[in-house]
Short mmCIF file of C-alpha atoms in Angstrom, two decimals:
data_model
loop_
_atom_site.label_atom_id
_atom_site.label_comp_id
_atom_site.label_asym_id
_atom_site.label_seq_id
_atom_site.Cartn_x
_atom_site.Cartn_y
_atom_site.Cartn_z
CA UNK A 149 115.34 26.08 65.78
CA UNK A 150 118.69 24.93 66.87
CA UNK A 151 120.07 25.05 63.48
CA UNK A 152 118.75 28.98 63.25
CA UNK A 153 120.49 29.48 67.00
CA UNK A 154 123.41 28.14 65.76
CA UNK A 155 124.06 30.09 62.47
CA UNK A 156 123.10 33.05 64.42
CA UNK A 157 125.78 32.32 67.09
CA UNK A 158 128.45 31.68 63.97
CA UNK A 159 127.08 34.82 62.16
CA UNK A 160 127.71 36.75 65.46
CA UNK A 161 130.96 35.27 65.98
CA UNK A 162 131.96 36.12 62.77
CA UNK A 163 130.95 39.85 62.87
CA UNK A 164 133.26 40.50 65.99
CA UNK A 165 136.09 38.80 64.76
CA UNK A 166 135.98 41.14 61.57
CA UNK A 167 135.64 44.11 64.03
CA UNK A 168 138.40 43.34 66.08
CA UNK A 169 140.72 42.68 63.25
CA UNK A 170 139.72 45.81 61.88
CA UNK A 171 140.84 47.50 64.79
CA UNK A 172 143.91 45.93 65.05
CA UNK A 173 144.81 46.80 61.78
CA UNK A 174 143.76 50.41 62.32
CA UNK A 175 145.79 50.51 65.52
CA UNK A 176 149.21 49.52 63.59
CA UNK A 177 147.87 52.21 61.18
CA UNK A 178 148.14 54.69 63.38
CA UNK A 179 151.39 53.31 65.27
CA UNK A 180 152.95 53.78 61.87
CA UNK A 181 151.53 56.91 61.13
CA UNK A 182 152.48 58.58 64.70
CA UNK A 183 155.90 56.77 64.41
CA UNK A 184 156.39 57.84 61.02
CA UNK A 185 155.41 61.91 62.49
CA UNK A 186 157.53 62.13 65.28
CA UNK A 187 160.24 60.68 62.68
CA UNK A 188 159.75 63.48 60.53
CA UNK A 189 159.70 66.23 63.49
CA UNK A 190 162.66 64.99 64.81
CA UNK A 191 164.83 64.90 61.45
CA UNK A 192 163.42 68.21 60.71
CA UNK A 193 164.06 69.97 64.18
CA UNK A 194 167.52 68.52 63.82
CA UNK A 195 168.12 69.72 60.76
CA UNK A 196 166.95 73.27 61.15
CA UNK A 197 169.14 73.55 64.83
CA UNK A 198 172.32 72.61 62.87
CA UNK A 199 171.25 74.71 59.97
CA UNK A 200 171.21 77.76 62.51
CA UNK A 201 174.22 76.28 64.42
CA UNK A 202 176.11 77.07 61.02
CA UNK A 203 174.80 80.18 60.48
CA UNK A 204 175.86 81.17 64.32
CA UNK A 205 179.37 79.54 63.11
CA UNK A 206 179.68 81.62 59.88
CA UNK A 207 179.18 85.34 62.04
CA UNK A 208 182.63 84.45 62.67
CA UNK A 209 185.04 84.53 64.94
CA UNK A 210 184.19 86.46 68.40
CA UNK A 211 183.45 86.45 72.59
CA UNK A 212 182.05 83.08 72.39
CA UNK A 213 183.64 79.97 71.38
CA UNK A 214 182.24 78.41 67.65
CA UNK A 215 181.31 75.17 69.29
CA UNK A 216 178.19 73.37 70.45
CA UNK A 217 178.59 74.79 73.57
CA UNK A 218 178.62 78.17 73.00
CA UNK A 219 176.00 77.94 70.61
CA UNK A 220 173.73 76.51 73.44
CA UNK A 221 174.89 79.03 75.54
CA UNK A 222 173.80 82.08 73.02
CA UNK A 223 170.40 80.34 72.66
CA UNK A 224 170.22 80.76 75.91
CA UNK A 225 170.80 84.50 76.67
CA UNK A 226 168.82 84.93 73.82
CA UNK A 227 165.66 84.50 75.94
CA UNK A 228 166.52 87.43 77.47
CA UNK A 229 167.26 89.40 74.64
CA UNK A 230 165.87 93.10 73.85
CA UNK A 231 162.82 92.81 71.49
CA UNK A 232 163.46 96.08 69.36
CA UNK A 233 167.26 97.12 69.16
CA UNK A 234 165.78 100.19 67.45
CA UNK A 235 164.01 101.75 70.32
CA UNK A 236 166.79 104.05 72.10
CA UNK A 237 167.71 102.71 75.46
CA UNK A 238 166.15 105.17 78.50
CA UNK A 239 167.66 108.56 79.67
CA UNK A 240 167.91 108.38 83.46
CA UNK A 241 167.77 112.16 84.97
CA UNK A 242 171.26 113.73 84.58
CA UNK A 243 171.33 113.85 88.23
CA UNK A 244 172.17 109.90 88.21
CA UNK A 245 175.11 110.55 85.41
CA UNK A 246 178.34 111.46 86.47
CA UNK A 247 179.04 112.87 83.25
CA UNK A 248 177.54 115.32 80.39
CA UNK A 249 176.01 113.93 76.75
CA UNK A 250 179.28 114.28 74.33
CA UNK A 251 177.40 114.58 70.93
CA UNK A 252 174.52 116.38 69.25
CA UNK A 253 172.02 116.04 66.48
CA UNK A 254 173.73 118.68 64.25
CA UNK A 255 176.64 116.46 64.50
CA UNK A 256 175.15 112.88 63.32
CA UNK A 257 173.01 113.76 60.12
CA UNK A 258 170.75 111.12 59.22
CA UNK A 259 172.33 108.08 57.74
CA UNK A 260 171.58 107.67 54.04
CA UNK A 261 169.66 104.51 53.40
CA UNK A 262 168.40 101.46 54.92
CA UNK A 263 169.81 99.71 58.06
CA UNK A 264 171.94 96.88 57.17
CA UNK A 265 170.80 93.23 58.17
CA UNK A 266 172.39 92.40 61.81
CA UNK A 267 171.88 88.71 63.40
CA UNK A 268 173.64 87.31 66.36
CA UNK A 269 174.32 88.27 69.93
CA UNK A 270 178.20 86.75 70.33
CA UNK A 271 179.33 87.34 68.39
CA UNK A 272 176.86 89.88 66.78
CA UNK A 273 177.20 90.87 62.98
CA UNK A 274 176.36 93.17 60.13
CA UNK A 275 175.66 90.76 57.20
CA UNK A 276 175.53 93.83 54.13
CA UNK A 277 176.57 97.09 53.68
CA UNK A 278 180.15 95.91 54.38
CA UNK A 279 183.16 98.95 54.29
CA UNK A 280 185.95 98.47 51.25
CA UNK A 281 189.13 97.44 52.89
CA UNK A 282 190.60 100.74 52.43
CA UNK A 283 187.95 101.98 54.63
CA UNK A 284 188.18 99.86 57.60
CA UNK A 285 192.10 100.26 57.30
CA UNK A 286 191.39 103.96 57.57
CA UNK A 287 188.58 103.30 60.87
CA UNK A 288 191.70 101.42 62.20
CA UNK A 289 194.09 103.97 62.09
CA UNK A 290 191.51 106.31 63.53
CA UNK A 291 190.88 104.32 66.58
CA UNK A 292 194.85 103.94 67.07
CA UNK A 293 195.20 107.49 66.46
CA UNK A 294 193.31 108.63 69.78
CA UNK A 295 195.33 106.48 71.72
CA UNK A 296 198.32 107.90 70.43
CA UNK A 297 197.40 111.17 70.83
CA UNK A 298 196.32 110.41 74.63
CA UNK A 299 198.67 107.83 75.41
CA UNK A 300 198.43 108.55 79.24
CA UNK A 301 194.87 108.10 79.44
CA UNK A 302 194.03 106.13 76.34
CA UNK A 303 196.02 102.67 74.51
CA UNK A 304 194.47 100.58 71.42
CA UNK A 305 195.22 97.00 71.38
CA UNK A 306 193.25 93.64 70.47
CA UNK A 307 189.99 94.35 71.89
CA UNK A 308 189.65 91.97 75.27
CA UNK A 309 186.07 91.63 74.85
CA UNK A 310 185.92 90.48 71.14
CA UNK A 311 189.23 88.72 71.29
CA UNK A 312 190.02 89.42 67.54
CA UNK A 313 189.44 92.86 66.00
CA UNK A 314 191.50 96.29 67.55
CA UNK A 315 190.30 97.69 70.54
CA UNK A 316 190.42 101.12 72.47
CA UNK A 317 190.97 101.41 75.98
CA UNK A 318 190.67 103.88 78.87
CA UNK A 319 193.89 103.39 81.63
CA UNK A 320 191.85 105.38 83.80
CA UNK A 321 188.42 104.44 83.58
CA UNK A 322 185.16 106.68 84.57
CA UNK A 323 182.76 104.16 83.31
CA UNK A 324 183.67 100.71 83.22
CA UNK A 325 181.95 97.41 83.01
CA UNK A 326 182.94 94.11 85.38
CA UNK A 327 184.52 92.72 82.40
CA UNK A 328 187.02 94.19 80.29
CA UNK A 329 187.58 97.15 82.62
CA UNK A 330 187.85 100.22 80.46
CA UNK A 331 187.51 98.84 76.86
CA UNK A 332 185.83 101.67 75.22
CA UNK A 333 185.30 100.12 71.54
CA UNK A 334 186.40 98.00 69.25
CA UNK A 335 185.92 97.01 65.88
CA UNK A 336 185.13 93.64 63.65
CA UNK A 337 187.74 93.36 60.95
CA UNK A 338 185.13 90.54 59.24
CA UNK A 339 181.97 93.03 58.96
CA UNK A 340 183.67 96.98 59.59
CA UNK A 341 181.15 97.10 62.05
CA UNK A 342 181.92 98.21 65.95
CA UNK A 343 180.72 97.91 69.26
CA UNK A 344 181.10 100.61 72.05
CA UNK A 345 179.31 101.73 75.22
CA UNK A 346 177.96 105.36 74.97
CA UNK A 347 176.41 108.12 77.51
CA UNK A 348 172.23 107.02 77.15
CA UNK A 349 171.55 110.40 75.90
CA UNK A 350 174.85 109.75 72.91
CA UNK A 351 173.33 106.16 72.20
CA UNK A 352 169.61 107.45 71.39
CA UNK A 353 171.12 110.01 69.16
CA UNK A 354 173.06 106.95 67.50
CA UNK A 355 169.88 104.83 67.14
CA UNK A 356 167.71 107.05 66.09
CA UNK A 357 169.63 108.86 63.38
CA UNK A 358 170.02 105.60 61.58
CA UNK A 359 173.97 105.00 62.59
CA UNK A 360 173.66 101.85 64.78
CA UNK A 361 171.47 99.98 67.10
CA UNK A 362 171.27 98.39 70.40
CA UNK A 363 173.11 94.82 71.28
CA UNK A 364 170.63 92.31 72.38
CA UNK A 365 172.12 91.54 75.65
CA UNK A 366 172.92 95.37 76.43
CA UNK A 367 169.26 96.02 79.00
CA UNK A 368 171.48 95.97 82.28
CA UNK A 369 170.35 94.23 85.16
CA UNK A 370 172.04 90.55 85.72
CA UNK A 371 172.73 90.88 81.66
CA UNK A 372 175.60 93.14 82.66
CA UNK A 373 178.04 90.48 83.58
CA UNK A 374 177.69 89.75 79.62
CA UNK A 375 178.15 93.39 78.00
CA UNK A 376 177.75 96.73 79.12
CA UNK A 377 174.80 98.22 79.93
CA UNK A 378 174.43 100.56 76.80
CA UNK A 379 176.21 98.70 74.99
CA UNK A 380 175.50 99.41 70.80
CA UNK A 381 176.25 98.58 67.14
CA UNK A 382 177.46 101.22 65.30
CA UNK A 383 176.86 100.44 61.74
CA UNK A 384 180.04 100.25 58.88
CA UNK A 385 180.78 103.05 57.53
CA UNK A 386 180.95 103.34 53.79
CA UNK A 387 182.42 106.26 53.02
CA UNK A 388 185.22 108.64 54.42
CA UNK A 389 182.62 111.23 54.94
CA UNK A 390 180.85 108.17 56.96
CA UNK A 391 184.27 107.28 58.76
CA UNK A 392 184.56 111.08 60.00
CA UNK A 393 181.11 110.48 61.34
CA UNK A 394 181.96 106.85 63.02
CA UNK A 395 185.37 108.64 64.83
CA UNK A 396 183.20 111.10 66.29
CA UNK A 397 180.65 108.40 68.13
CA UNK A 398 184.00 106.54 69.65
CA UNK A 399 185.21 110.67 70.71
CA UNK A 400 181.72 109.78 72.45
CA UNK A 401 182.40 106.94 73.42
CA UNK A 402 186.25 107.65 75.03
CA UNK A 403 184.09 110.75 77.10
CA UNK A 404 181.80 108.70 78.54
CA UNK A 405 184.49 105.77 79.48
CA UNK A 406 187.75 107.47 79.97
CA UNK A 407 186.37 111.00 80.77
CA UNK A 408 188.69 111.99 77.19
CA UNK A 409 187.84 115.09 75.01
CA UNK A 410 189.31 113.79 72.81
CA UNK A 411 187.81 116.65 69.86
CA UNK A 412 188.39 119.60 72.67
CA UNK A 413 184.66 119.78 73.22
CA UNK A 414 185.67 121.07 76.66
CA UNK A 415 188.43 122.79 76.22
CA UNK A 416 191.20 119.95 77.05
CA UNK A 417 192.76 120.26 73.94
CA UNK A 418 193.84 117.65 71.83
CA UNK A 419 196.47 115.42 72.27
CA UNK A 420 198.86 114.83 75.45
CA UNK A 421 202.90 115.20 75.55
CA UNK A 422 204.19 111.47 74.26
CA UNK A 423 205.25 108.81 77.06
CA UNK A 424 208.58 108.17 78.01
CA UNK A 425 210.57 104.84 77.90
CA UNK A 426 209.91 104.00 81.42
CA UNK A 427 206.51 104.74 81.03
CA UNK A 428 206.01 102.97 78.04
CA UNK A 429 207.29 100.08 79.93
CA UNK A 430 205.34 100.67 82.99
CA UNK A 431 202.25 100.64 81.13
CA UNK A 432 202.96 97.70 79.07
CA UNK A 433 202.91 95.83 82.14
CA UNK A 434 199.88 97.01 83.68
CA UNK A 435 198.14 96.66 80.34
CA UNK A 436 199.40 93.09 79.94
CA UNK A 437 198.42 91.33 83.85
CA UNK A 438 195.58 89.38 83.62
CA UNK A 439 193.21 90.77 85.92
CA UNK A 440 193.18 93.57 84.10
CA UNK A 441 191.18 91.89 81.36
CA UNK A 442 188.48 89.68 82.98
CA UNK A 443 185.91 87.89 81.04
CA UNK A 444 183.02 86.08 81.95
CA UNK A 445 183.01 82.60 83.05
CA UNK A 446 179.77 81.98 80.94
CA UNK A 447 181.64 83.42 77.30
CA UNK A 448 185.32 82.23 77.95
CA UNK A 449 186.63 80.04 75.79
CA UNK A 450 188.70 79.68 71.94
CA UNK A 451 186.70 80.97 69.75
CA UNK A 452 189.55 79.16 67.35
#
């Protein structure tokens, strides 16, 4: 009987030990196999960050500086971001405006084709449809030429907001923004594409006929400090006939800024008498303080 006890006791014995050495060996199992997952998720999340870190790097140069930083920074705003740049921003009652809508259907036909691709938010990019060189030298001229033509009221220089491509200004602006007082455009020499702030009624006309879209940041409210409220993409154009059509959004554009009718829409007329020296000078100056081109602490920086 004691011999039975006893090779019961050593079967017993012998059963648990097998247990718990199974479950030892299933427990460094799984140790491996969780190690070996959160190995994998964190080579793979770090992989696919820089892999959009360089494609936020190759948009190009712009507001916000190409670095770490700024990339953190634009993955930040874009939280806040506007869910469907093609849904035209609202039309407050014309009450609340302090001036009139500048264009009109007849005047933007539809655009011919699809939209082109757009990623980004600083800086913010058209990816296709890209303007010959001829073309966007011909834009350029066209955005220099109103401020020639107005040179009391308007000047084009390096846009203050982008940092890079040419820029239109109002001297005396109607509209203006808490950064970059009275920048009405400017343009992108890498993508032909422009950015501008527009009477509501102008930039639903713009979205919906196919010849830009909203910027992401561009809802108002504390997103203001960032870009103008209104604030939209008008597409590259392709063509001249397309360029014609792009001069007459920034004529928009310098109407609801600068208060310029700059097409004679309102009987102004066309072009103002030119500047003398002094005045050249005096403006120069003005143009050139700093205060007179303020950015926003959160964007400043090289963009290199």
């Amino acid at each position: 009987m004691e011999t039975l006890n006893f090779a019961a006791a050593m079967l017993s014995g012998s059963i648990v030990g097998d247990i718990t050495m199974q479950d030892q060996i299933f427990s460094r199992y799984m140790s491996v196999c969780i190690s070996f997952a959160l190995m994998t998720a964190v080579t793979a999340s770090a992989y696919l960050i820089h892999q959009d870190y360089l494609r936020f790097k190759s948009l190009g140069p712009g507001g916000t500086p190409s670095t770490w930083l700024g990339y953190l920074k634009i993955k930040f705003l874009g939280l806040f971001a506007i869910h469907d740049p093609y849904m035209p921003p609202a039309i407050p009652p014309e009450i609340y405006l302090n001036r009139v809508a500048y264009l009109t259907k007849k005047e933007l036909p539809k655009r011919k084709g699809s939209r082109p691709v757009v990623r980004g938010i600083a800086p913010h990019r058209q990816l296709d449809q890209r303007p010959s060189s001829q073309i966007f030298a011909k834009l350029r001229k066209e955005i220099e030429g109103m401020g020639d033509r107005w040179p009391r009221r308007l000047r084009h220089g390096t846009s203050c907001l982008e940092k890079h491509g040419p820029g239109l200004f109002a001297l005396q602006p109607i509209n203006k923004s808490r950064h970059c007082s009275g920048e009405i455009c400017h343009a992108h020499p890498s993508d032909g594409s422009m950015h501008l702030t527009l009477h509501p009624a102008d930039a639903a006309i713009v979205v919906l006929r196919g010849w830009g879209e909203r910027h992401p940041l561009s809802s108002g409210g504390w997103l203001a400090r960032f870009v103008p409220q209104g604030f939209v993409m008008v597409y590259a154009p392709r063509t001249e006939e397309e360029t014609e059509i792009v001069r007459k959004i920034v004529a928009a554009a310098c109407w609801w800024i600068g208060g310029v009718d700059v097409d004679g829409k309102f009987g102004e007329g066309f072009q103002e008498e030119p500047l003398s020296d002094a005045e050249i000078e005096e403006q120069t100056k003005e143009f050139k303080r700093p205060e007179a081109c303020p950015v926003p602490v959160f964007i400043r920086g090289s963009t290199g």
